[in-house]
Tab-separated table of C-alpha atoms in Angstrom:
chain	number	residue	atom	x	y	z
A	1	UNK	CA	39.244	-100.696	21.436
A	2	UNK	CA	38.103	-100.808	17.796
A	3	UNK	CA	35.948	-103.554	16.359
A	4	UNK	CA	36.012	-105.205	12.944
A	5	UNK	CA	34.318	-107.853	10.849
A	6	UNK	CA	36.618	-110.885	10.653
A	7	UNK	CA	36.359	-113.744	8.175
A	8	UNK	CA	37.583	-116.894	9.929
A	9	UNK	CA	36.746	-119.456	7.245
A	10	UNK	CA	34.062	-120.234	4.691
A	11	UNK	CA	30.684	-119.242	6.104
A	12	UNK	CA	32.203	-117.799	9.275
A	13	UNK	CA	32.039	-114.002	9.690
A	14	UNK	CA	32.260	-112.457	13.158
A	15	UNK	CA	32.523	-109.037	14.753
A	16	UNK	CA	35.313	-108.908	17.329
A	17	UNK	CA	37.727	-106.435	18.954
A	18	UNK	CA	40.452	-105.234	16.622
A	19	UNK	CA	43.885	-104.027	17.677
A	20	UNK	CA	44.791	-101.230	15.310
A	21	UNK	CA	48.435	-101.604	14.283
A	22	UNK	CA	50.956	-98.796	14.375
A	23	UNK	CA	51.220	-96.677	11.279
A	24	UNK	CA	54.195	-97.058	8.950
A	25	UNK	CA	56.206	-94.272	7.307
A	26	UNK	CA	54.223	-92.700	4.487
A	27	UNK	CA	50.851	-93.791	5.909
A	28	UNK	CA	47.939	-91.803	7.295
A	29	UNK	CA	45.051	-92.814	9.531
A	30	UNK	CA	41.443	-92.743	8.310
A	31	UNK	CA	38.155	-92.937	10.129
A	32	UNK	CA	36.354	-95.381	7.832
A	33	UNK	CA	33.215	-93.706	6.477
A	34	UNK	CA	31.767	-96.588	4.479
A	35	UNK	CA	32.942	-99.877	3.010
A	36	UNK	CA	31.407	-101.997	0.277
A	37	UNK	CA	30.708	-105.703	0.437
A	38	UNK	CA	32.240	-106.775	-2.867
A	39	UNK	CA	31.716	-109.968	-4.835
A	40	UNK	CA	35.288	-110.992	-4.030
A	41	UNK	CA	34.589	-110.513	-0.303
A	42	UNK	CA	31.605	-112.797	-0.779
A	43	UNK	CA	33.801	-115.420	-2.465
A	44	UNK	CA	36.101	-115.394	0.578
A	45	UNK	CA	32.999	-115.919	2.704
A	46	UNK	CA	31.510	-118.676	0.546
A	47	UNK	CA	34.655	-120.520	-0.579
A	48	UNK	CA	37.280	-119.588	2.004
A	49	UNK	CA	39.514	-118.073	-0.671
A	50	UNK	CA	40.040	-117.136	-4.288
A	51	UNK	CA	42.741	-119.206	-5.956
A	52	UNK	CA	45.952	-118.905	-3.961
A	53	UNK	CA	44.523	-116.119	-1.771
A	54	UNK	CA	43.050	-118.211	1.021
A	55	UNK	CA	42.005	-117.464	4.602
A	56	UNK	CA	44.841	-118.998	6.633
A	57	UNK	CA	44.115	-116.927	9.749
A	58	UNK	CA	41.166	-114.605	10.517
A	59	UNK	CA	41.397	-111.413	8.506
A	60	UNK	CA	39.405	-108.225	8.003
A	61	UNK	CA	37.924	-107.892	4.490
A	62	UNK	CA	36.961	-104.681	2.710
A	63	UNK	CA	38.800	-103.064	-0.197
A	64	UNK	CA	36.077	-100.691	-1.431
A	65	UNK	CA	36.056	-97.867	1.104
A	66	UNK	CA	36.069	-94.197	1.865
A	67	UNK	CA	37.166	-92.370	4.984
A	68	UNK	CA	37.783	-89.065	6.711
A	69	UNK	CA	41.355	-87.932	7.222
A	70	UNK	CA	42.427	-87.681	10.863
A	71	UNK	CA	45.279	-85.313	9.994
A	72	UNK	CA	46.315	-82.870	7.294
A	73	UNK	CA	48.068	-84.335	4.265
A	74	UNK	CA	49.662	-81.167	2.845
A	75	UNK	CA	51.573	-82.919	0.077
A	76	UNK	CA	48.203	-83.708	-1.531
A	77	UNK	CA	46.494	-80.478	-0.497
A	78	UNK	CA	44.139	-82.361	1.824
A	79	UNK	CA	42.979	-81.204	5.238
A	80	UNK	CA	41.933	-83.099	8.320
A	81	UNK	CA	38.278	-84.164	8.057
A	82	UNK	CA	38.302	-84.340	4.260
A	83	UNK	CA	36.486	-87.297	2.713
A	84	UNK	CA	38.712	-89.423	0.478
A	85	UNK	CA	38.512	-92.636	-1.489
A	86	UNK	CA	41.352	-95.159	-1.430
A	87	UNK	CA	42.903	-97.208	-4.222
A	88	UNK	CA	43.444	-100.580	-2.498
A	89	UNK	CA	45.997	-101.785	-5.058
A	90	UNK	CA	49.598	-101.049	-4.034
A	91	UNK	CA	51.623	-102.432	-6.927
A	92	UNK	CA	55.401	-102.675	-6.636
A	93	UNK	CA	55.990	-100.274	-9.546
A	94	UNK	CA	59.251	-102.041	-10.432
A	95	UNK	CA	58.404	-105.319	-12.162
A	96	UNK	CA	58.017	-105.594	-15.925
A	97	UNK	CA	54.246	-105.874	-15.575
A	98	UNK	CA	54.037	-102.558	-13.730
A	99	UNK	CA	56.448	-100.954	-16.196
A	100	UNK	CA	54.277	-102.169	-19.078
A	101	UNK	CA	51.207	-100.499	-17.594
A	102	UNK	CA	49.583	-103.434	-15.797
A	103	UNK	CA	49.695	-102.557	-12.082
A	104	UNK	CA	46.508	-104.593	-11.616
A	105	UNK	CA	48.468	-107.724	-12.550
A	106	UNK	CA	51.543	-107.091	-10.387
A	107	UNK	CA	52.621	-110.376	-8.725
A	108	UNK	CA	54.061	-108.431	-5.757
A	109	UNK	CA	50.934	-106.367	-5.093
A	110	UNK	CA	49.862	-105.511	-1.565
A	111	UNK	CA	46.089	-105.359	-1.820
A	112	UNK	CA	44.128	-103.925	1.098
A	113	UNK	CA	41.399	-106.370	2.124
A	114	UNK	CA	42.797	-109.507	0.477
A	115	UNK	CA	44.387	-112.087	2.791
A	116	UNK	CA	46.715	-111.731	4.544
A	117	UNK	CA	46.273	-107.930	4.387
A	118	UNK	CA	43.479	-106.585	6.592
A	119	UNK	CA	40.886	-104.373	4.986
A	120	UNK	CA	38.464	-101.623	5.959
A	121	UNK	CA	35.539	-103.405	7.640
A	122	UNK	CA	36.590	-101.675	10.837
A	123	UNK	CA	36.426	-98.222	12.388
A	124	UNK	CA	39.922	-96.961	11.561
A	125	UNK	CA	42.603	-98.005	9.115
A	126	UNK	CA	46.138	-96.953	8.190
A	127	UNK	CA	46.654	-96.471	4.437
A	128	UNK	CA	49.571	-95.276	2.305
A	129	UNK	CA	49.189	-91.600	1.493
A	130	UNK	CA	50.075	-92.420	-2.120
A	131	UNK	CA	46.825	-94.402	-2.404
A	132	UNK	CA	44.518	-91.592	-1.286
A	133	UNK	CA	42.080	-90.362	-3.920
A	134	UNK	CA	40.702	-86.853	-3.457
A	135	UNK	CA	37.014	-86.525	-4.311
A	136	UNK	CA	34.763	-83.513	-4.986
A	137	UNK	CA	33.358	-81.849	-1.867
A	138	UNK	CA	29.761	-82.766	-2.741
A	139	UNK	CA	30.531	-86.503	-2.875
A	140	UNK	CA	28.965	-88.644	-0.155
A	141	UNK	CA	30.767	-91.552	1.545
A	142	UNK	CA	28.831	-93.971	-0.682
A	143	UNK	CA	29.805	-92.033	-3.829
A	144	UNK	CA	33.440	-92.348	-2.814
A	145	UNK	CA	33.157	-96.069	-1.960
A	146	UNK	CA	31.603	-96.863	-5.314
A	147	UNK	CA	34.526	-95.389	-7.256
A	148	UNK	CA	36.455	-98.644	-6.797
A	149	UNK	CA	33.820	-100.973	-8.330
A	150	UNK	CA	33.144	-98.333	-10.981
A	151	UNK	CA	36.862	-98.458	-11.768
A	152	UNK	CA	36.571	-102.214	-12.282
A	153	UNK	CA	33.724	-101.566	-14.720
A	154	UNK	CA	35.719	-98.913	-16.603
A	155	UNK	CA	38.692	-101.264	-16.918
A	156	UNK	CA	36.455	-104.027	-18.279
A	157	UNK	CA	34.981	-101.689	-20.897
A	158	UNK	CA	38.471	-100.490	-21.818
A	159	UNK	CA	39.418	-104.112	-22.544
A	160	UNK	CA	36.208	-104.655	-24.529
A	161	UNK	CA	36.863	-101.721	-26.889
A	162	UNK	CA	33.167	-101.281	-27.769
A	163	UNK	CA	32.347	-99.721	-31.106
A	164	UNK	CA	29.898	-96.877	-31.643
A	165	UNK	CA	26.301	-98.202	-31.700
A	166	UNK	CA	27.508	-101.806	-31.446
A	167	UNK	CA	24.989	-104.184	-29.876
A	168	UNK	CA	26.313	-105.773	-26.695
A	169	UNK	CA	25.338	-108.723	-24.517
A	170	UNK	CA	25.902	-108.318	-20.776
A	171	UNK	CA	25.641	-111.402	-18.583
A	172	UNK	CA	25.046	-110.691	-14.905
A	173	UNK	CA	23.293	-107.692	-13.357
A	174	UNK	CA	25.024	-107.579	-10.004
A	175	UNK	CA	26.808	-104.381	-8.924
A	176	UNK	CA	29.686	-104.719	-11.411
A	177	UNK	CA	27.353	-105.670	-14.256
A	178	UNK	CA	25.062	-102.708	-13.558
A	179	UNK	CA	28.040	-100.346	-13.496
A	180	UNK	CA	29.377	-101.840	-16.744
A	181	UNK	CA	25.929	-101.287	-18.246
A	182	UNK	CA	26.073	-97.590	-17.406
A	183	UNK	CA	29.643	-97.183	-18.668
A	184	UNK	CA	28.655	-98.872	-21.945
A	185	UNK	CA	25.827	-96.383	-22.361
A	186	UNK	CA	28.202	-93.520	-21.596
A	187	UNK	CA	30.586	-94.569	-24.396
A	188	UNK	CA	27.823	-94.797	-26.982
A	189	UNK	CA	27.107	-98.456	-27.692
A	190	UNK	CA	23.831	-99.539	-29.268
A	191	UNK	CA	21.262	-101.870	-27.729
A	192	UNK	CA	22.414	-103.736	-24.617
A	193	UNK	CA	20.845	-107.158	-24.044
A	194	UNK	CA	21.257	-108.430	-20.480
A	195	UNK	CA	20.426	-111.571	-18.553
A	196	UNK	CA	20.269	-112.372	-14.863
A	197	UNK	CA	18.283	-115.010	-12.942
A	198	UNK	CA	17.020	-112.526	-10.326
A	199	UNK	CA	13.934	-110.471	-11.310
A	200	UNK	CA	14.807	-107.410	-9.200
A	201	UNK	CA	18.209	-107.134	-10.857
A	202	UNK	CA	16.679	-107.444	-14.333
A	203	UNK	CA	14.219	-104.677	-13.447
A	204	UNK	CA	17.045	-102.420	-12.274
A	205	UNK	CA	19.022	-103.120	-15.459
A	206	UNK	CA	16.054	-102.014	-17.565
A	207	UNK	CA	15.709	-98.867	-15.455
A	208	UNK	CA	19.394	-98.086	-16.031
A	209	UNK	CA	19.170	-98.440	-19.800
A	210	UNK	CA	19.239	-102.080	-20.900
A	211	UNK	CA	17.271	-102.698	-24.083
A	212	UNK	CA	16.011	-106.129	-23.044
A	213	UNK	CA	16.498	-108.228	-19.917
A	214	UNK	CA	16.098	-112.002	-19.834
A	215	UNK	CA	16.435	-114.731	-17.253
A	216	UNK	CA	19.186	-116.655	-19.044
A	217	UNK	CA	21.450	-116.674	-22.076
A	218	UNK	CA	18.729	-118.576	-23.919
A	219	UNK	CA	16.790	-115.313	-24.126
A	220	UNK	CA	19.723	-113.566	-25.797
A	221	UNK	CA	20.049	-116.459	-28.239
A	222	UNK	CA	16.356	-116.131	-29.084
A	223	UNK	CA	16.483	-112.349	-29.474
A	224	UNK	CA	19.429	-112.626	-31.889
A	225	UNK	CA	17.894	-115.580	-33.787
A	226	UNK	CA	20.848	-117.743	-32.815
A	227	UNK	CA	23.370	-115.381	-34.397
A	228	UNK	CA	24.758	-113.911	-31.184
A	229	UNK	CA	26.336	-110.492	-30.708
A	230	UNK	CA	29.773	-109.107	-31.622
A	231	UNK	CA	30.632	-108.163	-28.026
A	232	UNK	CA	29.783	-110.055	-24.844
A	233	UNK	CA	30.783	-108.994	-21.335
A	234	UNK	CA	30.351	-111.562	-18.584
A	235	UNK	CA	29.975	-110.359	-14.982
A	236	UNK	CA	28.459	-113.335	-13.159
A	237	UNK	CA	29.606	-115.530	-10.292
A	238	UNK	CA	28.598	-118.723	-12.095
A	239	UNK	CA	31.025	-121.421	-13.288
A	240	UNK	CA	28.806	-121.534	-16.397
A	241	UNK	CA	29.378	-117.830	-17.077
A	242	UNK	CA	32.189	-118.469	-19.572
A	243	UNK	CA	30.060	-121.049	-21.404
A	244	UNK	CA	27.093	-118.688	-21.556
A	245	UNK	CA	29.281	-115.845	-22.813
A	246	UNK	CA	30.479	-118.069	-25.632
A	247	UNK	CA	26.907	-118.968	-26.529
A	248	UNK	CA	25.890	-115.309	-26.597
A	249	UNK	CA	28.749	-114.386	-28.967
A	250	UNK	CA	28.599	-114.382	-32.754
A	251	UNK	CA	31.270	-115.914	-34.973
A	252	UNK	CA	34.403	-113.760	-34.791
A	253	UNK	CA	33.107	-111.978	-31.714
A	254	UNK	CA	34.844	-110.699	-28.593
A	255	UNK	CA	34.283	-111.862	-25.023
A	256	UNK	CA	35.443	-110.132	-21.835
A	257	UNK	CA	35.244	-112.180	-18.627
A	258	UNK	CA	34.927	-110.054	-15.496
A	259	UNK	CA	33.154	-112.286	-12.975
A	260	UNK	CA	34.804	-114.586	-10.432
A	261	UNK	CA	33.149	-118.029	-10.610
A	262	UNK	CA	32.074	-119.855	-7.482
A	263	UNK	CA	34.538	-122.658	-6.810
A	264	UNK	CA	37.223	-120.862	-8.874
A	265	UNK	CA	36.513	-122.964	-11.994
A	266	UNK	CA	34.871	-122.326	-15.347
A	267	UNK	CA	32.665	-124.692	-17.306
A	268	UNK	CA	33.132	-124.180	-21.040
A	269	UNK	CA	32.874	-126.460	-24.102
A	270	UNK	CA	36.049	-125.970	-26.095
A	271	UNK	CA	34.486	-126.721	-29.472
A	272	UNK	CA	31.945	-123.903	-29.256
A	273	UNK	CA	34.678	-121.410	-28.422
A	274	UNK	CA	36.992	-122.575	-31.213
A	275	UNK	CA	34.305	-122.801	-33.870
A	276	UNK	CA	33.324	-119.212	-33.259
A	277	UNK	CA	36.936	-118.035	-33.508
A	278	UNK	CA	36.418	-115.808	-30.484
A	279	UNK	CA	38.793	-113.297	-28.969
A	280	UNK	CA	38.645	-113.729	-25.190
A	281	UNK	CA	39.983	-111.266	-22.613
A	282	UNK	CA	40.120	-111.701	-18.854
A	283	UNK	CA	39.613	-108.620	-16.696
A	284	UNK	CA	41.168	-108.240	-13.228
A	285	UNK	CA	40.785	-105.232	-10.979
A	286	UNK	CA	41.738	-101.991	-12.771
A	287	UNK	CA	44.483	-99.668	-13.908
A	288	UNK	CA	44.730	-95.909	-13.328
A	289	UNK	CA	41.050	-95.123	-13.803
A	290	UNK	CA	39.981	-93.094	-10.754
A	291	UNK	CA	39.958	-89.688	-12.548
A	292	UNK	CA	37.481	-91.039	-15.106
A	293	UNK	CA	35.401	-92.723	-12.417
A	294	UNK	CA	35.136	-89.442	-10.518
A	295	UNK	CA	34.170	-87.547	-13.658
A	296	UNK	CA	31.488	-90.076	-14.647
A	297	UNK	CA	29.861	-89.724	-11.224
A	298	UNK	CA	30.303	-85.940	-11.024
A	299	UNK	CA	28.733	-85.441	-14.469
A	300	UNK	CA	25.832	-87.767	-13.701
A	301	UNK	CA	26.839	-90.211	-16.438
A	302	UNK	CA	26.818	-93.089	-13.930
A	303	UNK	CA	24.352	-93.339	-11.041
A	304	UNK	CA	26.263	-95.279	-8.381
A	305	UNK	CA	23.556	-94.738	-5.754
A	306	UNK	CA	21.087	-96.676	-7.902
A	307	UNK	CA	23.177	-99.809	-7.389
A	308	UNK	CA	23.231	-99.581	-3.571
A	309	UNK	CA	20.301	-101.561	-2.189
A	310	UNK	CA	21.202	-102.072	1.490
A	311	UNK	CA	23.148	-100.327	4.265
A	312	UNK	CA	24.386	-101.956	7.471
A	313	UNK	CA	26.215	-101.037	10.651
A	314	UNK	CA	29.484	-102.776	11.482
A	315	UNK	CA	27.693	-104.998	14.005
A	316	UNK	CA	25.364	-106.123	11.221
A	317	UNK	CA	28.260	-107.055	8.902
A	318	UNK	CA	27.978	-110.844	9.352
A	319	UNK	CA	24.273	-110.613	8.579
A	320	UNK	CA	25.082	-108.767	5.349
A	321	UNK	CA	27.412	-111.588	4.300
A	322	UNK	CA	24.828	-114.228	5.158
A	323	UNK	CA	22.037	-112.524	3.222
A	324	UNK	CA	24.163	-112.022	0.112
A	325	UNK	CA	25.438	-115.609	0.204
A	326	UNK	CA	21.815	-116.789	0.382
A	327	UNK	CA	20.931	-114.708	-2.737
A	328	UNK	CA	18.157	-113.056	-0.771
A	329	UNK	CA	15.609	-111.310	-2.976
A	330	UNK	CA	16.245	-107.594	-3.339
A	331	UNK	CA	19.961	-107.689	-2.548
A	332	UNK	CA	22.186	-105.893	-5.053
A	333	UNK	CA	24.953	-103.905	-3.341
A	334	UNK	CA	25.488	-103.487	0.398
A	335	UNK	CA	27.544	-100.849	2.174
A	336	UNK	CA	28.700	-101.072	5.784
A	337	UNK	CA	29.032	-97.921	7.908
A	338	UNK	CA	31.497	-98.513	10.771
A	339	UNK	CA	30.667	-95.206	12.478
A	340	UNK	CA	27.052	-96.215	13.176
A	341	UNK	CA	23.440	-95.428	12.364
A	342	UNK	CA	23.851	-91.635	12.209
A	343	UNK	CA	26.412	-92.013	9.444
A	344	UNK	CA	24.098	-94.343	7.515
A	345	UNK	CA	21.388	-91.684	7.525
A	346	UNK	CA	23.832	-89.057	6.248
A	347	UNK	CA	24.899	-91.295	3.342
């Protein structure tokens, strides 16, 4: 009998036996190597849902994951035992949104790890072969897991369209913010000014290349003498994140909102947004970005390991949720290893 982390309701995570379903045509079975605890997983834990995606019955979270193949997949040139990443987003491919190149916005998407679809916080999982992502042989399970959040960061930067040597404000130095920071550096922006209320995250942002790191948007306002910056990327979980992004932007600037606010609502004064004449983009998930994510990691342009602060066994999964929800000092990104302590030590 397998076990899994189940989310029953807000604040209620439990490890319990899990009956692995039968595989469907076109699927293959993975031994889950590692799975990330994402900000969206944390929103399910804290709020009981995100918009219309609510926990109606207990479900297994986990959409950032890697695993070992339990059988050969010859159509992709993959052998049993190979480590793979998985794209959790199974868009329909038929609607106008998919045809226009927006599979991340498909209304008919089946998304692994979003209710009601069980995710990878378990020992084994069936996944469509079409969603397997081959990774270089030297990649570790954590490297492969982090390709999904790195893909989110790449998509956000794609929407931002940063200009060479342009100064950028980045609000929020959680895992997505820290990955966005590294992608921004890779594409050649100028000084990056960041803010985050947690000192350990500010320190990590500086280590990864931020020019300055402040506690709040007030620091960015002071550093720019009230002028603001031409590009602001928001990656917080705060309802005030939209408001702060507006206040960090200069007149005529661009804002990209990546974070999911607690309570699923933004706080923003309309007049400040209008008077700046801002262009605002909302970022959701990603498009077809895995090849670039793999290359950024393989070339050392992005250090995904630097973002991982904690590692847990499956039995410790509820504790990981609790500690993140409590904003415990030192927490940045947690990975869960369903195969046990030996797999944690091997990465």
